[in-house]
PDB file of C-alpha atoms in Angstrom:
ATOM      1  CA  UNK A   1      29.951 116.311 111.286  1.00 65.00           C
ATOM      2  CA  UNK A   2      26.319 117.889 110.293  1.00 68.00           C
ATOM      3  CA  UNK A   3      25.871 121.809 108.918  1.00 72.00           C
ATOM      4  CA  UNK A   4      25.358 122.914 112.980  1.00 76.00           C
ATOM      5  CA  UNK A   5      28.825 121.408 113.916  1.00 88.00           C
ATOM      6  CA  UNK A   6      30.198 123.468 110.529  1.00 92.00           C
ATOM      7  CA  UNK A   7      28.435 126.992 112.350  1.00 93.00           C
ATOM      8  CA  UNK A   8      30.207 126.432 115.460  1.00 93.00           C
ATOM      9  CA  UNK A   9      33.472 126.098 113.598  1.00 95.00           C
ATOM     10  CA  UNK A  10      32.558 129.349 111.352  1.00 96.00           C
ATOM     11  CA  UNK A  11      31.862 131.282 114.960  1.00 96.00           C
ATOM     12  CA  UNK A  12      35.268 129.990 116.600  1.00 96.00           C
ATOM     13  CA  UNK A  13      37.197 131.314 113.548  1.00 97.00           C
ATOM     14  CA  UNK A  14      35.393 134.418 114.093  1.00 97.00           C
ATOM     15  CA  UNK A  15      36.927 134.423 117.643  1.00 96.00           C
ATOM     16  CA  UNK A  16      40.179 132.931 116.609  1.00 97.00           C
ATOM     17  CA  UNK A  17      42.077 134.320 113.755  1.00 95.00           C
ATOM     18  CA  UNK A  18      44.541 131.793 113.379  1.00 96.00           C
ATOM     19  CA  UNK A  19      41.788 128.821 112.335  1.00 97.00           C
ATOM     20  CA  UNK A  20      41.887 128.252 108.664  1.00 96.00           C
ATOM     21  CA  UNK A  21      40.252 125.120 108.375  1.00 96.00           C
ATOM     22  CA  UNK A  22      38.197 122.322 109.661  1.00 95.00           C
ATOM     23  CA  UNK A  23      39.780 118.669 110.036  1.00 94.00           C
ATOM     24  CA  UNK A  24      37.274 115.813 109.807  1.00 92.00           C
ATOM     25  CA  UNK A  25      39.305 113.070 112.147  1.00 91.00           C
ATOM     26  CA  UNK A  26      37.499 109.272 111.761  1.00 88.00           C
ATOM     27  CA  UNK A  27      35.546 110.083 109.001  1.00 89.00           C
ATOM     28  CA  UNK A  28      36.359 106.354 107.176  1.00 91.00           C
ATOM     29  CA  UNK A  29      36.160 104.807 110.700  1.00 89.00           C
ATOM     30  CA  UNK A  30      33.008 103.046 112.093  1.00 86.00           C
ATOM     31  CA  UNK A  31      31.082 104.586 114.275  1.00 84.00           C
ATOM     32  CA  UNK A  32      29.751 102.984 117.567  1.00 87.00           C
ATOM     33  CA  UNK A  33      26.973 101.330 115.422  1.00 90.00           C
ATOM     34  CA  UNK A  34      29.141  99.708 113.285  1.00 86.00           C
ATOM     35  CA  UNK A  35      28.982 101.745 110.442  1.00 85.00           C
ATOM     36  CA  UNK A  36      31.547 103.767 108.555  1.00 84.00           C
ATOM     37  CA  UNK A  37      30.665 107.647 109.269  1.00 84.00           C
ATOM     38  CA  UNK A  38      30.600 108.733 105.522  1.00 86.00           C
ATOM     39  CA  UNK A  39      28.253 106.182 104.820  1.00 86.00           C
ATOM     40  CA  UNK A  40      25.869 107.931 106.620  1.00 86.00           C
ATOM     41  CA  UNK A  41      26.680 111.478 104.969  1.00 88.00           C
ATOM     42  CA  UNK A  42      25.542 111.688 101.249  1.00 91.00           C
ATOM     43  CA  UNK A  43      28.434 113.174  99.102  1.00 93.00           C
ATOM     44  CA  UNK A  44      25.754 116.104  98.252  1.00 93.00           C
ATOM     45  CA  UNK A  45      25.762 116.838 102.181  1.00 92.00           C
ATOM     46  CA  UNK A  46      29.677 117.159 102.126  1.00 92.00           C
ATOM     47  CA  UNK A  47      29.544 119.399  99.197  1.00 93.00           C
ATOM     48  CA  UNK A  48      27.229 121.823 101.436  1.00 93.00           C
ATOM     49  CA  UNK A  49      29.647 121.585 103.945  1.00 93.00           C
ATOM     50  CA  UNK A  50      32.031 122.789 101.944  1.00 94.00           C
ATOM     51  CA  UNK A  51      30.318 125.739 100.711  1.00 95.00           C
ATOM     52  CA  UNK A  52      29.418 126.789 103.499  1.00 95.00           C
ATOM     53  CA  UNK A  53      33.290 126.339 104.820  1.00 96.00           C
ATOM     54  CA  UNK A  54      34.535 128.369 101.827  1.00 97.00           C
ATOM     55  CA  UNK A  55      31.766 130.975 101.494  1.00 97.00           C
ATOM     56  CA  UNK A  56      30.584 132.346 104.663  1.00 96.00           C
ATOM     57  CA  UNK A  57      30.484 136.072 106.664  1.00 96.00           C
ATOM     58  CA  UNK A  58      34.211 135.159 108.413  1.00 97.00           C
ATOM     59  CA  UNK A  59      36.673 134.073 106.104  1.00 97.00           C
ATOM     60  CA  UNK A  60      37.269 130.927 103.426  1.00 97.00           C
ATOM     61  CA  UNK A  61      37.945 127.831 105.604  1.00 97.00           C
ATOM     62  CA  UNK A  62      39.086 124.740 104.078  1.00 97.00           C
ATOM     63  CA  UNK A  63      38.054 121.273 104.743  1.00 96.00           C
ATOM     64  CA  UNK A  64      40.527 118.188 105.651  1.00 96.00           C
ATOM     65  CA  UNK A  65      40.305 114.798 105.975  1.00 95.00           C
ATOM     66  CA  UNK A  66      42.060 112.161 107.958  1.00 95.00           C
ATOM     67  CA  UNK A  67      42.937 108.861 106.371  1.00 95.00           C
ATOM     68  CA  UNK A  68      44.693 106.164 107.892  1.00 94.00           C
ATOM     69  CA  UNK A  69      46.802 103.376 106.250  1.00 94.00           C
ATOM     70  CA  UNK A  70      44.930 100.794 107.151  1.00 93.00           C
ATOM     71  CA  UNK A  71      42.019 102.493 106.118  1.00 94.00           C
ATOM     72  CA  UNK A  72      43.018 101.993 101.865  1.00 95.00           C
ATOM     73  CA  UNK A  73      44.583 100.140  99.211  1.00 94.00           C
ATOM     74  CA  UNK A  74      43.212  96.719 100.321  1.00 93.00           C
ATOM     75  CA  UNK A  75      40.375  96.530  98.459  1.00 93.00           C
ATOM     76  CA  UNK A  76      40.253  98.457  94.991  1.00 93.00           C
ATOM     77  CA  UNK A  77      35.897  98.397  95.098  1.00 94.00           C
ATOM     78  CA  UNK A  78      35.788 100.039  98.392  1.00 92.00           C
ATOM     79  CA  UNK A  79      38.353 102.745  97.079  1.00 94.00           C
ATOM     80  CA  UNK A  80      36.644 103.407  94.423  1.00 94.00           C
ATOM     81  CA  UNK A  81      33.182 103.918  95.917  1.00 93.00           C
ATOM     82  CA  UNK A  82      35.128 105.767  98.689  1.00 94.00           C
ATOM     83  CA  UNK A  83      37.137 108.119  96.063  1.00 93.00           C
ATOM     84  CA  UNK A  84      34.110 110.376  95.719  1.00 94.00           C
ATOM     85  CA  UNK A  85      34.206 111.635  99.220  1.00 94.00           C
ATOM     86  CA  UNK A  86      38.137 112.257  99.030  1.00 94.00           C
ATOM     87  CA  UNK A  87      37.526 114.476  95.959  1.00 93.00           C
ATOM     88  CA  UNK A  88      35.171 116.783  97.462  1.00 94.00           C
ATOM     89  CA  UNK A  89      38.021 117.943 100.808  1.00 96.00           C
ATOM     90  CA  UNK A  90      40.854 120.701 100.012  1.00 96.00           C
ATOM     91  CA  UNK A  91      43.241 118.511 101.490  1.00 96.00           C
ATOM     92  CA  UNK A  92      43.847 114.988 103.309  1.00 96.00           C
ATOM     93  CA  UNK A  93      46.076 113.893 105.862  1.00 96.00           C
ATOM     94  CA  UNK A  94      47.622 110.914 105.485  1.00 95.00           C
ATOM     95  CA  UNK A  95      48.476 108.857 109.012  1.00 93.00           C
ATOM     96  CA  UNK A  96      49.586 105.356 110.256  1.00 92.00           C
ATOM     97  CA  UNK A  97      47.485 103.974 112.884  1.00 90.00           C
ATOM     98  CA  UNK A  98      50.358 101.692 114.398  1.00 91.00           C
ATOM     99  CA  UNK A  99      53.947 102.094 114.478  1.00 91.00           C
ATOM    100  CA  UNK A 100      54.511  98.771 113.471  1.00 91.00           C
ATOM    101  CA  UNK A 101      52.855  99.863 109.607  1.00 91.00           C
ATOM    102  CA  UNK A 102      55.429 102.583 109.549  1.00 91.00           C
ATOM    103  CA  UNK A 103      57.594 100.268 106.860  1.00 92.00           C
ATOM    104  CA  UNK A 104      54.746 100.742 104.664  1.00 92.00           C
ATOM    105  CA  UNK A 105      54.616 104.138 104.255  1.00 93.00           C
ATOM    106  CA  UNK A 106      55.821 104.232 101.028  1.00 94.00           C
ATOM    107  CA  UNK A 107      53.781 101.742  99.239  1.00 95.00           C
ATOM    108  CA  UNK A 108      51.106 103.545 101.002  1.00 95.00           C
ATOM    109  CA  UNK A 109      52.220 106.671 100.150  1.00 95.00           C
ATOM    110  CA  UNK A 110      51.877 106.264  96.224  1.00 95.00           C
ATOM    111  CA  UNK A 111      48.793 104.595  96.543  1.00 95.00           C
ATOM    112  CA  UNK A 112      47.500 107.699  98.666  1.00 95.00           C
ATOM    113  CA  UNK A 113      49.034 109.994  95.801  1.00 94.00           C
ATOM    114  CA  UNK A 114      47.030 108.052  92.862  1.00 93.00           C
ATOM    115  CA  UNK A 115      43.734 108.756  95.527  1.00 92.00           C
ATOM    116  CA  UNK A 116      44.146 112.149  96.210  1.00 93.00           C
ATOM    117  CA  UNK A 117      44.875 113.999  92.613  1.00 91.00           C
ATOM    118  CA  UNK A 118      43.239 117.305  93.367  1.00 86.00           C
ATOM    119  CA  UNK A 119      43.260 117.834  96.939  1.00 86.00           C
ATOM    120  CA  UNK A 120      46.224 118.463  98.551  1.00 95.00           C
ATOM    121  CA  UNK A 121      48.138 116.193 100.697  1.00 96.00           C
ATOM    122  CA  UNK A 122      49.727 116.021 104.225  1.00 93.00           C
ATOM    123  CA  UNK A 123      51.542 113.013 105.916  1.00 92.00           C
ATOM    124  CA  UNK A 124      51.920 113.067 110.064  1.00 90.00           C
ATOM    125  CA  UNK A 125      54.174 111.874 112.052  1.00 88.00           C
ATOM    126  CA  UNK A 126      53.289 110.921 115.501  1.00 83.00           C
ATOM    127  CA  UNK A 127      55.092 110.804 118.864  1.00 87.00           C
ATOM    128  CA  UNK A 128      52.625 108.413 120.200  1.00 88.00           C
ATOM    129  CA  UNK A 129      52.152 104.981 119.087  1.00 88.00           C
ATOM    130  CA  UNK A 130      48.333 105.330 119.785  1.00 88.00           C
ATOM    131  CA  UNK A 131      47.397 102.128 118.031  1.00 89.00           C
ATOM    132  CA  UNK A 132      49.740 100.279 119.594  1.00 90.00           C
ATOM    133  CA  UNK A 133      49.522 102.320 122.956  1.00 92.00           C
ATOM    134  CA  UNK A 134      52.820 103.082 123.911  1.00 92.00           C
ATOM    135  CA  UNK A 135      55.339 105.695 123.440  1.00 91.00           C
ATOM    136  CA  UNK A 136      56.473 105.833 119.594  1.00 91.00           C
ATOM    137  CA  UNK A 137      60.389 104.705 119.143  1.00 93.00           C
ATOM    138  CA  UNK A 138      62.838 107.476 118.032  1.00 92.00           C
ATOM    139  CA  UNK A 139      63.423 105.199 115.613  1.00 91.00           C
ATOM    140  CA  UNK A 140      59.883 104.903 113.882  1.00 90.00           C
ATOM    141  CA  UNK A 141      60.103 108.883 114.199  1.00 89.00           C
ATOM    142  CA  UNK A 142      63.537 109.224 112.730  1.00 90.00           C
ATOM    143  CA  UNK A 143      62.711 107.374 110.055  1.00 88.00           C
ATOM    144  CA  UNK A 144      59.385 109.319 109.047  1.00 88.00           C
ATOM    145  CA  UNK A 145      60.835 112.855 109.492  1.00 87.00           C
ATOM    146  CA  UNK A 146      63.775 111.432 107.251  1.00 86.00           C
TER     147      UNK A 146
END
């Protein structure tokens, strides 16, 4: 996501009064050269982002961030350097990638919670299995909205 992407978003909210924020989706993930998107976004470009999200001539919009399991608390280093860009979103979204690492969902979950102290915090749920392509199980489902 660059500062042109952020204008489009600021116009569509213009258009659309029920957009109140911006979701980055991937934004750990590699790209198709390899490399992890934030890695190629400084920190100080995500803080501009964010300004411009929250102070602009429509209306405040927050910033979000997707972050899937498999995506932290396997390697404490890469956390850490990674913690910086958490702390600079209004919220993140917490999501499995496969249905088969819903079970760790909780272990997940308080790692997640010691990551994200000031943001705030979502957890989905999906229907799909998308990692696993296939339709998710009632029970996986179940289980989660339990």
């Amino acid at each position: 996501m660059n500062l042109y992407e952020i204008d489009r978003a600021i116009e569509e909210a213009r258009d659309f009064d029920n957009i109140s924020c911006v979701v980055m989706d991937d934004f750990k993930s590699e790209g198709r050269d390899g490399i992890p998107r934030f890695r190629k976004m400084p920190v100080s470009v995500l803080a501009q982002i964010n300004e411009k999200l929250h102070n602009n001539d429509v209306r405040r919009l927050d910033s979000w961030m997707v972050l899937y399991t498999f995506q932290f608390g396997l390697d404490e280093k890469e956390d850490a350097e990674f913690q910086p860009y958490m702390d600079e979103f209004d919220g993140v979204i917490m999501w499995t990638w496969k249905e088969s690492d819903v079970p760790l969902i909780p272990e997940k979950f308080e790692i997640f919670k010691k990551q994200t102290p000031n943001p705030r915090r979502m957890v989905g749920c999906y229907l799909y299995n998308f990692g696993e392509e296939k339709q998710a199980t009632g029970e996986a489902v179940k289980w989660q909205l339990d």
